[in-house]
JSON list of C-alpha atoms in Angstrom, two decimals:
[
{"chain": "A", "resi": 43, "resn": "MET", "atom": "CA", "xyz": [27.39, -13.60, 22.71]},
{"chain": "A", "resi": 44, "resn": "SER", "atom": "CA", "xyz": [25.49, -10.78, 21.00]},
{"chain": "A", "resi": 45, "resn": "LYS", "atom": "CA", "xyz": [21.94, -9.89, 21.91]},
{"chain": "A", "resi": 46, "resn": "ARG", "atom": "CA", "xyz": [19.26, -10.87, 19.45]},
{"chain": "A", "resi": 47, "resn": "ILE", "atom": "CA", "xyz": [16.49, -8.37, 18.74]},
{"chain": "A", "resi": 48, "resn": "PHE", "atom": "CA", "xyz": [13.22, -9.08, 16.95]},
{"chain": "A", "resi": 49, "resn": "ILE", "atom": "CA", "xyz": [11.34, -6.27, 15.20]},
{"chain": "A", "resi": 50, "resn": "SER", "atom": "CA", "xyz": [7.96, -6.92, 13.58]},
{"chain": "A", "resi": 51, "resn": "LYS", "atom": "CA", "xyz": [8.76, -5.04, 10.41]},
{"chain": "A", "resi": 52, "resn": "ASN", "atom": "CA", "xyz": [10.10, -6.22, 7.06]},
{"chain": "A", "resi": 53, "resn": "ALA", "atom": "CA", "xyz": [13.85, -5.68, 6.71]},
{"chain": "A", "resi": 54, "resn": "SER", "atom": "CA", "xyz": [13.29, -3.12, 3.92]},
{"chain": "A", "resi": 55, "resn": "GLU", "atom": "CA", "xyz": [11.23, -0.96, 6.28]},
{"chain": "A", "resi": 56, "resn": "ILE", "atom": "CA", "xyz": [13.92, -0.68, 8.96]},
{"chain": "A", "resi": 57, "resn": "ALA", "atom": "CA", "xyz": [17.13, -0.77, 6.91]},
{"chain": "A", "resi": 58, "resn": "SER", "atom": "CA", "xyz": [18.70, 2.21, 8.68]},
{"chain": "A", "resi": 59, "resn": "LEU", "atom": "CA", "xyz": [17.67, 1.07, 12.17]},
{"chain": "A", "resi": 60, "resn": "ARG", "atom": "CA", "xyz": [18.88, -2.46, 11.49]},
{"chain": "A", "resi": 61, "resn": "SER", "atom": "CA", "xyz": [22.27, -1.20, 10.30]},
{"chain": "A", "resi": 62, "resn": "GLN", "atom": "CA", "xyz": [22.66, 0.86, 13.47]},
{"chain": "A", "resi": 63, "resn": "PHE", "atom": "CA", "xyz": [21.96, -2.13, 15.70]},
{"chain": "A", "resi": 64, "resn": "GLU", "atom": "CA", "xyz": [24.22, -4.46, 13.74]},
{"chain": "A", "resi": 65, "resn": "ALA", "atom": "CA", "xyz": [27.04, -1.92, 13.87]},
{"chain": "A", "resi": 66, "resn": "LYS", "atom": "CA", "xyz": [26.81, -2.18, 17.68]},
{"chain": "A", "resi": 67, "resn": "GLY", "atom": "CA", "xyz": [27.03, -5.97, 17.56]},
{"chain": "A", "resi": 68, "resn": "TYR", "atom": "CA", "xyz": [23.34, -6.80, 17.87]},
{"chain": "A", "resi": 69, "resn": "GLU", "atom": "CA", "xyz": [21.73, -9.53, 15.78]},
{"chain": "A", "resi": 70, "resn": "VAL", "atom": "CA", "xyz": [18.45, -8.29, 14.28]},
{"chain": "A", "resi": 71, "resn": "ILE", "atom": "CA", "xyz": [15.57, -10.46, 13.12]},
{"chain": "A", "resi": 72, "resn": "ALA", "atom": "CA", "xyz": [13.12, -8.39, 11.07]},
{"chain": "A", "resi": 73, "resn": "HIS", "atom": "CA", "xyz": [9.84, -9.98, 10.04]},
{"chain": "A", "resi": 74, "resn": "SER", "atom": "CA", "xyz": [6.27, -8.82, 9.50]},
{"chain": "A", "resi": 75, "resn": "PHE", "atom": "CA", "xyz": [3.51, -11.39, 9.89]},
{"chain": "A", "resi": 76, "resn": "LEU", "atom": "CA", "xyz": [1.27, -9.38, 7.56]},
{"chain": "A", "resi": 77, "resn": "SER", "atom": "CA", "xyz": [0.56, -9.44, 3.85]},
{"chain": "A", "resi": 78, "resn": "PHE", "atom": "CA", "xyz": [-1.63, -7.01, 1.91]},
{"chain": "A", "resi": 79, "resn": "SER", "atom": "CA", "xyz": [-3.81, -7.12, -1.19]},
{"chain": "A", "resi": 80, "resn": "ALA", "atom": "CA", "xyz": [-6.11, -4.68, -2.96]},
{"chain": "A", "resi": 81, "resn": "VAL", "atom": "CA", "xyz": [-9.88, -4.79, -2.48]},
{"chain": "A", "resi": 82, "resn": "GLU", "atom": "CA", "xyz": [-12.41, -3.47, -4.97]},
{"chain": "A", "resi": 83, "resn": "PHE", "atom": "CA", "xyz": [-14.38, -0.64, -3.43]},
{"chain": "A", "resi": 84, "resn": "GLU", "atom": "CA", "xyz": [-16.96, 1.99, -4.33]},
{"chain": "A", "resi": 85, "resn": "ILE", "atom": "CA", "xyz": [-17.51, 5.38, -2.73]},
{"chain": "A", "resi": 86, "resn": "GLN", "atom": "CA", "xyz": [-21.22, 5.80, -2.08]},
{"chain": "A", "resi": 87, "resn": "HIS", "atom": "CA", "xyz": [-21.48, 9.41, -0.89]},
{"chain": "A", "resi": 88, "resn": "PRO", "atom": "CA", "xyz": [-19.88, 12.81, -1.57]},
{"chain": "A", "resi": 89, "resn": "TYR", "atom": "CA", "xyz": [-17.19, 13.81, 0.91]},
{"chain": "A", "resi": 90, "resn": "ASP", "atom": "CA", "xyz": [-15.35, 16.97, 1.90]},
{"chain": "A", "resi": 91, "resn": "VAL", "atom": "CA", "xyz": [-12.36, 15.51, 3.76]},
{"chain": "A", "resi": 92, "resn": "ILE", "atom": "CA", "xyz": [-10.44, 12.28, 3.26]},
{"chain": "A", "resi": 93, "resn": "PHE", "atom": "CA", "xyz": [-8.54, 10.81, 6.21]},
{"chain": "A", "resi": 94, "resn": "PHE", "atom": "CA", "xyz": [-5.68, 8.36, 5.72]},
{"chain": "A", "resi": 95, "resn": "GLY", "atom": "CA", "xyz": [-4.58, 6.20, 8.65]},
{"chain": "A", "resi": 96, "resn": "SER", "atom": "CA", "xyz": [-1.38, 4.88, 7.08]},
{"chain": "A", "resi": 97, "resn": "PRO", "atom": "CA", "xyz": [0.89, 5.19, 4.03]},
{"chain": "A", "resi": 98, "resn": "ARG", "atom": "CA", "xyz": [-0.51, 1.87, 2.83]},
{"chain": "A", "resi": 99, "resn": "ALA", "atom": "CA", "xyz": [-4.07, 3.25, 2.84]},
{"chain": "A", "resi": 100, "resn": "VAL", "atom": "CA", "xyz": [-2.85, 6.08, 0.59]},
{"chain": "A", "resi": 101, "resn": "ILE", "atom": "CA", "xyz": [-1.19, 3.69, -1.85]},
{"chain": "A", "resi": 102, "resn": "PHE", "atom": "CA", "xyz": [-4.14, 1.32, -2.20]},
{"chain": "A", "resi": 103, "resn": "PHE", "atom": "CA", "xyz": [-6.70, 4.14, -2.43]},
{"chain": "A", "resi": 104, "resn": "LYS", "atom": "CA", "xyz": [-4.70, 6.02, -5.07]},
{"chain": "A", "resi": 105, "resn": "ALA", "atom": "CA", "xyz": [-4.31, 2.84, -7.12]},
{"chain": "A", "resi": 106, "resn": "SER", "atom": "CA", "xyz": [-8.05, 3.01, -7.86]},
{"chain": "A", "resi": 107, "resn": "GLU", "atom": "CA", "xyz": [-9.17, 6.58, -7.16]},
{"chain": "A", "resi": 108, "resn": "SER", "atom": "CA", "xyz": [-7.95, 10.13, -7.63]},
{"chain": "A", "resi": 109, "resn": "ILE", "atom": "CA", "xyz": [-8.37, 12.90, -5.06]},
{"chain": "A", "resi": 110, "resn": "SER", "atom": "CA", "xyz": [-10.08, 16.03, -6.34]},
{"chain": "A", "resi": 111, "resn": "PRO", "atom": "CA", "xyz": [-8.19, 19.29, -5.63]},
{"chain": "A", "resi": 112, "resn": "ASP", "atom": "CA", "xyz": [-11.23, 20.68, -3.81]},
{"chain": "A", "resi": 113, "resn": "LYS", "atom": "CA", "xyz": [-11.05, 17.96, -1.13]},
{"chain": "A", "resi": 114, "resn": "LEU", "atom": "CA", "xyz": [-9.25, 18.49, 2.17]},
{"chain": "A", "resi": 115, "resn": "ILE", "atom": "CA", "xyz": [-6.71, 15.81, 3.10]},
{"chain": "A", "resi": 116, "resn": "ALA", "atom": "CA", "xyz": [-6.03, 14.64, 6.64]},
{"chain": "A", "resi": 117, "resn": "CYS", "atom": "CA", "xyz": [-3.76, 11.89, 7.93]},
{"chain": "A", "resi": 118, "resn": "VAL", "atom": "CA", "xyz": [-2.62, 10.16, 11.10]},
{"chain": "A", "resi": 119, "resn": "GLY", "atom": "CA", "xyz": [1.00, 11.34, 11.18]},
{"chain": "A", "resi": 120, "resn": "SER", "atom": "CA", "xyz": [4.14, 12.60, 9.48]},
{"chain": "A", "resi": 121, "resn": "LYS", "atom": "CA", "xyz": [5.05, 9.38, 7.61]},
{"chain": "A", "resi": 122, "resn": "THR", "atom": "CA", "xyz": [1.67, 9.28, 5.90]},
{"chain": "A", "resi": 123, "resn": "ALA", "atom": "CA", "xyz": [1.93, 13.01, 5.17]},
{"chain": "A", "resi": 124, "resn": "GLU", "atom": "CA", "xyz": [5.30, 12.44, 3.49]},
{"chain": "A", "resi": 125, "resn": "VAL", "atom": "CA", "xyz": [3.78, 9.85, 1.15]},
{"chain": "A", "resi": 126, "resn": "LEU", "atom": "CA", "xyz": [0.90, 12.17, 0.25]},
{"chain": "A", "resi": 127, "resn": "GLU", "atom": "CA", "xyz": [3.21, 15.13, -0.34]},
{"chain": "A", "resi": 128, "resn": "SER", "atom": "CA", "xyz": [5.49, 12.99, -2.51]},
{"chain": "A", "resi": 129, "resn": "MET", "atom": "CA", "xyz": [2.44, 12.42, -4.72]},
{"chain": "A", "resi": 130, "resn": "GLY", "atom": "CA", "xyz": [1.87, 16.16, -5.00]},
{"chain": "A", "resi": 131, "resn": "HIS", "atom": "CA", "xyz": [-0.92, 16.55, -2.43]},
{"chain": "A", "resi": 132, "resn": "LYS", "atom": "CA", "xyz": [-1.26, 19.30, 0.14]},
{"chain": "A", "resi": 133, "resn": "VAL", "atom": "CA", "xyz": [-2.08, 17.86, 3.57]},
{"chain": "A", "resi": 134, "resn": "ASP", "atom": "CA", "xyz": [-4.44, 19.99, 5.65]},
{"chain": "A", "resi": 135, "resn": "PHE", "atom": "CA", "xyz": [-4.34, 18.04, 8.92]},
{"chain": "A", "resi": 136, "resn": "VAL", "atom": "CA", "xyz": [-1.48, 15.90, 10.27]},
{"chain": "A", "resi": 137, "resn": "GLY", "atom": "CA", "xyz": [-1.75, 14.06, 13.58]},
{"chain": "A", "resi": 138, "resn": "LYS", "atom": "CA", "xyz": [0.98, 15.05, 16.02]},
{"chain": "A", "resi": 139, "resn": "ASN", "atom": "CA", "xyz": [1.56, 11.58, 17.47]},
{"chain": "A", "resi": 140, "resn": "SER", "atom": "CA", "xyz": [0.54, 8.64, 15.30]},
{"chain": "A", "resi": 141, "resn": "SER", "atom": "CA", "xyz": [1.48, 6.18, 18.07]},
{"chain": "A", "resi": 142, "resn": "ASP", "atom": "CA", "xyz": [-1.43, 7.56, 20.13]},
{"chain": "A", "resi": 143, "resn": "PRO", "atom": "CA", "xyz": [-4.46, 7.28, 17.82]},
{"chain": "A", "resi": 144, "resn": "LYS", "atom": "CA", "xyz": [-6.96, 8.29, 20.53]},
{"chain": "A", "resi": 145, "resn": "THR", "atom": "CA", "xyz": [-5.30, 11.69, 20.83]},
{"chain": "A", "resi": 146, "resn": "VAL", "atom": "CA", "xyz": [-5.15, 12.03, 17.04]},
{"chain": "A", "resi": 147, "resn": "ALA", "atom": "CA", "xyz": [-8.86, 11.17, 16.90]},
{"chain": "A", "resi": 148, "resn": "GLU", "atom": "CA", "xyz": [-9.71, 13.90, 19.41]},
{"chain": "A", "resi": 149, "resn": "ASP", "atom": "CA", "xyz": [-7.53, 16.47, 17.63]},
{"chain": "A", "resi": 150, "resn": "PHE", "atom": "CA", "xyz": [-9.01, 15.56, 14.25]},
{"chain": "A", "resi": 151, "resn": "LYS", "atom": "CA", "xyz": [-12.56, 15.76, 15.57]},
{"chain": "A", "resi": 152, "resn": "ASN", "atom": "CA", "xyz": [-11.88, 19.24, 16.98]},
{"chain": "A", "resi": 153, "resn": "TRP", "atom": "CA", "xyz": [-10.26, 20.33, 13.72]},
{"chain": "A", "resi": 154, "resn": "LEU", "atom": "CA", "xyz": [-13.26, 19.02, 11.79]},
{"chain": "A", "resi": 155, "resn": "THR", "atom": "CA", "xyz": [-15.68, 20.89, 14.03]},
{"chain": "A", "resi": 156, "resn": "GLU", "atom": "CA", "xyz": [-13.81, 24.15, 13.49]},
{"chain": "A", "resi": 157, "resn": "ARG", "atom": "CA", "xyz": [-13.77, 23.58, 9.72]},
{"chain": "A", "resi": 158, "resn": "SER", "atom": "CA", "xyz": [-17.54, 23.01, 9.71]},
{"chain": "A", "resi": 159, "resn": "ARG", "atom": "CA", "xyz": [-18.16, 26.19, 11.70]},
{"chain": "A", "resi": 160, "resn": "SER", "atom": "CA", "xyz": [-15.94, 28.35, 9.53]},
{"chain": "A", "resi": 161, "resn": "GLN", "atom": "CA", "xyz": [-17.46, 26.98, 6.32]},
{"chain": "A", "resi": 162, "resn": "ARG", "atom": "CA", "xyz": [-20.99, 27.70, 7.52]},
{"chain": "A", "resi": 163, "resn": "ALA", "atom": "CA", "xyz": [-20.00, 31.20, 8.60]},
{"chain": "A", "resi": 164, "resn": "SER", "atom": "CA", "xyz": [-18.24, 32.03, 5.33]},
{"chain": "A", "resi": 165, "resn": "LYS", "atom": "CA", "xyz": [-21.05, 30.71, 3.16]},
{"chain": "A", "resi": 166, "resn": "ALA", "atom": "CA", "xyz": [-23.77, 32.10, 5.45]},
{"chain": "A", "resi": 167, "resn": "GLN", "atom": "CA", "xyz": [-25.91, 29.23, 4.29]},
{"chain": "A", "resi": 168, "resn": "SER", "atom": "CA", "xyz": [-29.31, 28.68, 5.81]},
{"chain": "A", "resi": 169, "resn": "GLU", "atom": "CA", "xyz": [-29.14, 24.92, 5.35]},
{"chain": "A", "resi": 170, "resn": "GLU", "atom": "CA", "xyz": [-26.41, 23.58, 7.59]},
{"chain": "A", "resi": 171, "resn": "ARG", "atom": "CA", "xyz": [-24.52, 20.47, 6.51]},
{"chain": "A", "resi": 172, "resn": "SER", "atom": "CA", "xyz": [-21.77, 18.84, 8.53]},
{"chain": "A", "resi": 173, "resn": "THR", "atom": "CA", "xyz": [-18.43, 18.27, 6.87]},
{"chain": "A", "resi": 174, "resn": "ARG", "atom": "CA", "xyz": [-18.34, 14.68, 5.60]},
{"chain": "A", "resi": 175, "resn": "VAL", "atom": "CA", "xyz": [-15.26, 12.49, 5.93]},
{"chain": "A", "resi": 176, "resn": "LEU", "atom": "CA", "xyz": [-14.14, 9.51, 3.84]},
{"chain": "A", "resi": 177, "resn": "PHE", "atom": "CA", "xyz": [-11.99, 6.91, 5.63]},
{"chain": "A", "resi": 178, "resn": "PRO", "atom": "CA", "xyz": [-10.08, 4.45, 3.38]},
{"chain": "A", "resi": 179, "resn": "LEU", "atom": "CA", "xyz": [-9.33, 1.51, 5.70]},
{"chain": "A", "resi": 180, "resn": "SER", "atom": "CA", "xyz": [-7.69, -1.88, 6.07]},
{"chain": "A", "resi": 181, "resn": "SER", "atom": "CA", "xyz": [-9.93, -4.90, 6.56]},
{"chain": "A", "resi": 182, "resn": "ARG", "atom": "CA", "xyz": [-8.43, -5.17, 10.06]},
{"chain": "A", "resi": 183, "resn": "SER", "atom": "CA", "xyz": [-8.58, -1.50, 11.02]},
{"chain": "A", "resi": 184, "resn": "LEU", "atom": "CA", "xyz": [-9.34, -0.77, 14.67]},
{"chain": "A", "resi": 185, "resn": "LYS", "atom": "CA", "xyz": [-11.22, 2.35, 13.47]},
{"chain": "A", "resi": 186, "resn": "THR", "atom": "CA", "xyz": [-10.02, 4.41, 16.42]},
{"chain": "A", "resi": 187, "resn": "ILE", "atom": "CA", "xyz": [-10.17, 7.68, 14.50]},
{"chain": "A", "resi": 188, "resn": "ALA", "atom": "CA", "xyz": [-13.18, 6.84, 12.33]},
{"chain": "A", "resi": 189, "resn": "GLY", "atom": "CA", "xyz": [-15.00, 5.79, 15.49]},
{"chain": "A", "resi": 190, "resn": "ALA", "atom": "CA", "xyz": [-14.75, 9.33, 16.87]},
{"chain": "A", "resi": 191, "resn": "ILE", "atom": "CA", "xyz": [-16.80, 10.74, 13.98]},
{"chain": "A", "resi": 192, "resn": "PRO", "atom": "CA", "xyz": [-20.64, 10.46, 13.96]},
{"chain": "A", "resi": 193, "resn": "GLU", "atom": "CA", "xyz": [-22.11, 7.89, 11.57]},
{"chain": "A", "resi": 194, "resn": "ASP", "atom": "CA", "xyz": [-24.00, 10.51, 9.55]},
{"chain": "A", "resi": 195, "resn": "GLN", "atom": "CA", "xyz": [-20.79, 12.43, 8.97]},
{"chain": "A", "resi": 196, "resn": "LYS", "atom": "CA", "xyz": [-18.55, 9.70, 7.56]},
{"chain": "A", "resi": 197, "resn": "GLU", "atom": "CA", "xyz": [-18.14, 6.87, 5.09]},
{"chain": "A", "resi": 198, "resn": "GLU", "atom": "CA", "xyz": [-15.75, 3.98, 5.68]},
{"chain": "A", "resi": 199, "resn": "VAL", "atom": "CA", "xyz": [-14.40, 2.03, 2.70]},
{"chain": "A", "resi": 200, "resn": "VAL", "atom": "CA", "xyz": [-12.12, -0.99, 2.95]},
{"chain": "A", "resi": 201, "resn": "VAL", "atom": "CA", "xyz": [-9.46, -0.47, 0.29]},
{"chain": "A", "resi": 202, "resn": "TYR", "atom": "CA", "xyz": [-7.08, -3.31, 1.15]},
{"chain": "A", "resi": 203, "resn": "GLN", "atom": "CA", "xyz": [-7.08, -6.70, 2.83]},
{"chain": "A", "resi": 204, "resn": "THR", "atom": "CA", "xyz": [-4.64, -7.49, 5.65]},
{"chain": "A", "resi": 205, "resn": "GLU", "atom": "CA", "xyz": [-3.77, -11.16, 6.14]},
{"chain": "A", "resi": 206, "resn": "VAL", "atom": "CA", "xyz": [-2.02, -12.44, 9.28]},
{"chain": "A", "resi": 207, "resn": "LYS", "atom": "CA", "xyz": [0.19, -15.53, 9.08]},
{"chain": "A", "resi": 208, "resn": "GLY", "atom": "CA", "xyz": [2.23, -16.91, 11.96]},
{"chain": "A", "resi": 209, "resn": "LYS", "atom": "CA", "xyz": [5.86, -18.00, 11.65]},
{"chain": "A", "resi": 210, "resn": "VAL", "atom": "CA", "xyz": [8.35, -19.44, 14.14]},
{"chain": "A", "resi": 211, "resn": "ILE", "atom": "CA", "xyz": [10.94, -16.85, 15.25]},
{"chain": "A", "resi": 212, "resn": "LEU", "atom": "CA", "xyz": [14.22, -17.78, 16.93]},
{"chain": "A", "resi": 213, "resn": "PRO", "atom": "CA", "xyz": [14.28, -16.94, 20.67]},
{"chain": "A", "resi": 214, "resn": "CYS", "atom": "CA", "xyz": [15.34, -13.32, 21.22]},
{"chain": "A", "resi": 215, "resn": "ASP", "atom": "CA", "xyz": [16.43, -11.08, 24.08]},
{"chain": "A", "resi": 216, "resn": "VAL", "atom": "CA", "xyz": [14.28, -8.16, 22.94]},
{"chain": "A", "resi": 217, "resn": "TYR", "atom": "CA", "xyz": [10.98, -8.10, 21.03]},
{"chain": "A", "resi": 218, "resn": "ALA", "atom": "CA", "xyz": [9.69, -4.87, 19.47]},
{"chain": "A", "resi": 219, "resn": "PHE", "atom": "CA", "xyz": [6.16, -4.97, 18.07]},
{"chain": "A", "resi": 220, "resn": "SER", "atom": "CA", "xyz": [4.82, -2.38, 15.65]},
{"chain": "A", "resi": 221, "resn": "SER", "atom": "CA", "xyz": [1.09, -3.19, 15.42]},
{"chain": "A", "resi": 222, "resn": "PRO", "atom": "CA", "xyz": [-1.70, -5.23, 17.05]},
{"chain": "A", "resi": 223, "resn": "SER", "atom": "CA", "xyz": [-1.94, -7.49, 13.98]},
{"chain": "A", "resi": 224, "resn": "ASN", "atom": "CA", "xyz": [1.76, -8.32, 14.20]},
{"chain": "A", "resi": 225, "resn": "VAL", "atom": "CA", "xyz": [1.27, -9.17, 17.87]},
{"chain": "A", "resi": 226, "resn": "GLU", "atom": "CA", "xyz": [-1.43, -11.64, 16.84]},
{"chain": "A", "resi": 227, "resn": "GLY", "atom": "CA", "xyz": [0.77, -13.11, 14.11]},
{"chain": "A", "resi": 228, "resn": "PHE", "atom": "CA", "xyz": [3.70, -13.60, 16.49]},
{"chain": "A", "resi": 229, "resn": "PHE", "atom": "CA", "xyz": [1.69, -15.47, 19.12]},
{"chain": "A", "resi": 230, "resn": "GLU", "atom": "CA", "xyz": [0.21, -17.84, 16.55]},
{"chain": "A", "resi": 231, "resn": "ALA", "atom": "CA", "xyz": [3.55, -19.70, 16.56]},
{"chain": "A", "resi": 232, "resn": "ASN", "atom": "CA", "xyz": [5.69, -18.24, 19.36]},
{"chain": "A", "resi": 233, "resn": "THR", "atom": "CA", "xyz": [5.94, -17.39, 23.04]},
{"chain": "A", "resi": 234, "resn": "ILE", "atom": "CA", "xyz": [8.08, -14.88, 24.94]},
{"chain": "A", "resi": 235, "resn": "PRO", "atom": "CA", "xyz": [11.15, -16.47, 26.63]},
{"chain": "A", "resi": 236, "resn": "GLU", "atom": "CA", "xyz": [11.60, -15.82, 30.32]},
{"chain": "A", "resi": 237, "resn": "GLY", "atom": "CA", "xyz": [13.57, -12.64, 30.96]},
{"chain": "A", "resi": 238, "resn": "ALA", "atom": "CA", "xyz": [13.11, -11.17, 27.48]},
{"chain": "A", "resi": 239, "resn": "GLU", "atom": "CA", "xyz": [12.21, -7.49, 27.07]},
{"chain": "A", "resi": 240, "resn": "VAL", "atom": "CA", "xyz": [8.95, -6.75, 25.25]},
{"chain": "A", "resi": 241, "resn": "ILE", "atom": "CA", "xyz": [8.44, -3.37, 23.62]},
{"chain": "A", "resi": 242, "resn": "ALA", "atom": "CA", "xyz": [5.31, -1.87, 22.08]},
{"chain": "A", "resi": 243, "resn": "TRP", "atom": "CA", "xyz": [5.39, 0.92, 19.52]},
{"chain": "A", "resi": 244, "resn": "GLY", "atom": "CA", "xyz": [2.17, 2.82, 20.18]},
{"chain": "A", "resi": 245, "resn": "THR", "atom": "CA", "xyz": [-0.78, 2.58, 22.53]},
{"chain": "A", "resi": 246, "resn": "SER", "atom": "CA", "xyz": [-2.86, 0.21, 20.35]},
{"chain": "A", "resi": 247, "resn": "THR", "atom": "CA", "xyz": [0.04, -2.25, 20.19]},
{"chain": "A", "resi": 248, "resn": "GLU", "atom": "CA", "xyz": [0.54, -1.90, 23.93]},
{"chain": "A", "resi": 249, "resn": "ARG", "atom": "CA", "xyz": [-3.09, -2.87, 24.60]},
{"chain": "A", "resi": 250, "resn": "ALA", "atom": "CA", "xyz": [-2.80, -5.92, 22.32]},
{"chain": "A", "resi": 251, "resn": "LEU", "atom": "CA", "xyz": [0.40, -7.07, 24.04]},
{"chain": "A", "resi": 252, "resn": "LYS", "atom": "CA", "xyz": [-0.99, -6.64, 27.54]},
{"chain": "A", "resi": 253, "resn": "GLU", "atom": "CA", "xyz": [-3.73, -9.17, 26.79]},
{"chain": "A", "resi": 254, "resn": "TYR", "atom": "CA", "xyz": [-1.02, -11.79, 26.25]},
{"chain": "A", "resi": 255, "resn": "ALA", "atom": "CA", "xyz": [1.16, -10.43, 29.06]},
{"chain": "A", "resi": 256, "resn": "GLU", "atom": "CA", "xyz": [-1.53, -11.12, 31.64]},
{"chain": "A", "resi": 257, "resn": "LYS", "atom": "CA", "xyz": [-1.71, -14.78, 30.57]},
{"chain": "A", "resi": 258, "resn": "MET", "atom": "CA", "xyz": [2.02, -15.40, 30.09]},
{"chain": "A", "resi": 259, "resn": "GLY", "atom": "CA", "xyz": [3.54, -13.26, 32.82]},
{"chain": "A", "resi": 260, "resn": "PHE", "atom": "CA", "xyz": [5.77, -10.83, 30.92]},
{"chain": "A", "resi": 261, "resn": "GLU", "atom": "CA", "xyz": [5.99, -7.05, 31.19]},
{"chain": "A", "resi": 262, "resn": "VAL", "atom": "CA", "xyz": [5.42, -4.59, 28.35]},
{"chain": "A", "resi": 263, "resn": "LYS", "atom": "CA", "xyz": [7.29, -1.33, 27.83]},
{"chain": "A", "resi": 264, "resn": "THR", "atom": "CA", "xyz": [5.91, 1.33, 25.50]},
{"chain": "A", "resi": 265, "resn": "MET", "atom": "CA", "xyz": [8.33, 3.47, 23.53]},
{"chain": "A", "resi": 266, "resn": "THR", "atom": "CA", "xyz": [9.10, 4.96, 20.12]},
{"chain": "A", "resi": 267, "resn": "LYS", "atom": "CA", "xyz": [11.83, 3.93, 17.68]},
{"chain": "A", "resi": 268, "resn": "SER", "atom": "CA", "xyz": [13.86, 6.89, 18.93]},
{"chain": "A", "resi": 269, "resn": "ASP", "atom": "CA", "xyz": [13.54, 5.67, 22.53]},
{"chain": "A", "resi": 270, "resn": "LEU", "atom": "CA", "xyz": [14.73, 2.25, 21.41]},
{"chain": "A", "resi": 271, "resn": "THR", "atom": "CA", "xyz": [17.93, 3.61, 19.90]},
{"chain": "A", "resi": 272, "resn": "VAL", "atom": "CA", "xyz": [18.68, 5.68, 23.01]},
{"chain": "A", "resi": 273, "resn": "ILE", "atom": "CA", "xyz": [18.18, 2.76, 25.39]},
{"chain": "A", "resi": 274, "resn": "PHE", "atom": "CA", "xyz": [20.45, 0.49, 23.38]},
{"chain": "A", "resi": 275, "resn": "GLY", "atom": "CA", "xyz": [23.06, 3.19, 22.83]},
{"chain": "A", "resi": 276, "resn": "ILE", "atom": "CA", "xyz": [22.60, 3.47, 19.09]}
]
């Protein structure tokens, strides 16, 4: 009997990965417990840098707003950078490991500090002004990166709504979760069978899973998609 693997992504998002697993005889259940909708928003203050925490934030922001060529663009990782570049934007800062947002937050804060210093030096301006950052966010954002920036140096705007809806999933041998919100959606209608492997993609997802793990007695492994394919011989 083939192993059944659950991945908390829509099938269209993991088409290649799913094909690789199925070619090895695994049954894959792909489902996201999330749905998304646009939110009307208004930018209240001028900004110098815009930081995107996901490809979806880019898409919803760009549906209502343009990005001036004089703005610097920063993002959480390579996937978000690819979306921005496909739209013709130059990306000035790209997080090295989007699965570890705390590290990205620290790197971005350091980058921002250096930008502010160099701008003040080049302009030799007597009145110092910190570089301001705009954060387009989901309604359920954990704000890990935005939280690292002082309040007087940022503006947060919710550009899309994230809804979580539970659904019963057939029992699986392996469960791979891609976000804290998907963890919440799963446990609205499901539990982890005894002996199943539970995998978190990223540190935020790991923390969310461990809250349930302590109550239900399962272990959590943290790995990337690449790790997953290696372990299962894909």
